[in-house]
C-alpha positions as a Markdown table, in Angstrom:
| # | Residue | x | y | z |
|---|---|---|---|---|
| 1 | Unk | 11.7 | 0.1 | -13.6 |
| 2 | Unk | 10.8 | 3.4 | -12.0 |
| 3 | Unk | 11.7 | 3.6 | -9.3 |
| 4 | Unk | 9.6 | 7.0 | -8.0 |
| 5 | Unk | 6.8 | 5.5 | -9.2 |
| 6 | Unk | 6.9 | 2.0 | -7.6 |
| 7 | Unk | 7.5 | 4.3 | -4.0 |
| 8 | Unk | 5.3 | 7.0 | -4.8 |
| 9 | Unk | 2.4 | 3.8 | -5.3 |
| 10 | Unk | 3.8 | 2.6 | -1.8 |
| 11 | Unk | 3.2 | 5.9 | 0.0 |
| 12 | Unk | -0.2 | 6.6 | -1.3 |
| 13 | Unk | -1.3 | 3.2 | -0.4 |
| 14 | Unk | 0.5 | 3.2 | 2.7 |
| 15 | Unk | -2.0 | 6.1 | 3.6 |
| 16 | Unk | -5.0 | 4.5 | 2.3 |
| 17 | Unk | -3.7 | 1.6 | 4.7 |
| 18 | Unk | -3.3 | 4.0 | 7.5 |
| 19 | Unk | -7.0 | 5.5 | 6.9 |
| 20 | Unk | -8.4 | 1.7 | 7.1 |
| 21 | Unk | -6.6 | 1.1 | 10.0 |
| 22 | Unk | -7.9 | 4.1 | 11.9 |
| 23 | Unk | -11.4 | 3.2 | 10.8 |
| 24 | Unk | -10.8 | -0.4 | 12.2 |
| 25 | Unk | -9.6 | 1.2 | 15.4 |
| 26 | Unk | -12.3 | 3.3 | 15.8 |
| 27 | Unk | -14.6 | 0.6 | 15.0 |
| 28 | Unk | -13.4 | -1.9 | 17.8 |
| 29 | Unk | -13.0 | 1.0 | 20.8 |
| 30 | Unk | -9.5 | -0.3 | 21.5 |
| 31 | Unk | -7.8 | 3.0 | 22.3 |
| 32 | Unk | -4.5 | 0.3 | 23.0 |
| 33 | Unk | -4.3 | -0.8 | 19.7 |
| 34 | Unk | -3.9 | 2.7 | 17.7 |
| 35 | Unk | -1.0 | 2.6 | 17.3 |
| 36 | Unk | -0.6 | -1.2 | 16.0 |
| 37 | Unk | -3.5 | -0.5 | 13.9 |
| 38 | Unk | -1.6 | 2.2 | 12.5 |
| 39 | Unk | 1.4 | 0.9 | 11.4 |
| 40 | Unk | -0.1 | -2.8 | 10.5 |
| 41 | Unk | -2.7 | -0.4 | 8.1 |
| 42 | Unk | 0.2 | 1.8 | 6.3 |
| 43 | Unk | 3.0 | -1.3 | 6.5 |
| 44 | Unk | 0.3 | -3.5 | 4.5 |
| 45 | Unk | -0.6 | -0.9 | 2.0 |
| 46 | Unk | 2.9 | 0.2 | 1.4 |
| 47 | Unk | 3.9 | -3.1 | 0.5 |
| 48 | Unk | 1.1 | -4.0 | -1.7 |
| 49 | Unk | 1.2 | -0.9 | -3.5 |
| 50 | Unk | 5.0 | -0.8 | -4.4 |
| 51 | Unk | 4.4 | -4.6 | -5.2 |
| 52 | Unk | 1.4 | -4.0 | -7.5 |
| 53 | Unk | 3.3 | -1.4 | -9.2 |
| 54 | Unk | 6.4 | -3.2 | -9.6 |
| 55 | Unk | 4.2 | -5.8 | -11.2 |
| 56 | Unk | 2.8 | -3.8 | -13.1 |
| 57 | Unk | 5.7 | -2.1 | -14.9 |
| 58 | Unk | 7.3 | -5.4 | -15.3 |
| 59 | Unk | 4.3 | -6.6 | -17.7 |
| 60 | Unk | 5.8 | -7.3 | -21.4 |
| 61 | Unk | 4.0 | -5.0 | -23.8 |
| 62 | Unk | 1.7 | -6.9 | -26.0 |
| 63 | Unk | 4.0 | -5.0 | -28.9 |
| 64 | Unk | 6.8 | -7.6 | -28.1 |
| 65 | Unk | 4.9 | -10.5 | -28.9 |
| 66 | Unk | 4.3 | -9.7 | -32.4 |
C-alpha cells in the first residue's frame, strides 16, 4: 500500500467534506454550528477517502487470477 496516496485521498476529501459542510451551514443560518459543521464535514470525508483508497489499492489484479 501507498501510503501518500491513501492520505493524500484523505486530505482532498477532507476538504470536499469541509466545502459541504460550509454549504450546510450556510444553508441552515446556524452561525453556532460552524464550527461542528466544519470538522464533522472534513472528519467524514477524510475518512471515507483514505478508506476508499485503501480499498482500492487492496483490489487483487484481475492478472492474478489467471
Amino acid at each position: 500500500m501507498n501510503i501518500r496516496t491513501i492520505i493524500f485521498s484523505g486530505i482532498m476529501t477532507a476538504l470536499i467534506g469541509a466545502m459541504l459542510g460550509l454549504a450546510i451551514n450556510h444553508i441552515s443560518q446556524r452561525e453556532s454550528r460552524k464550527t461542528v459543521a466544519l470538522i464533522v464535514g472534513s472528519s467524514l470525508g477524510f475518512f471515507i477517502g483514505s478508506g476508499y483508497e485503501a480499498i482500492q489499492q487492496n483490489k487483487p489484479d484481475e492478472e492474478d487470477f489467471e
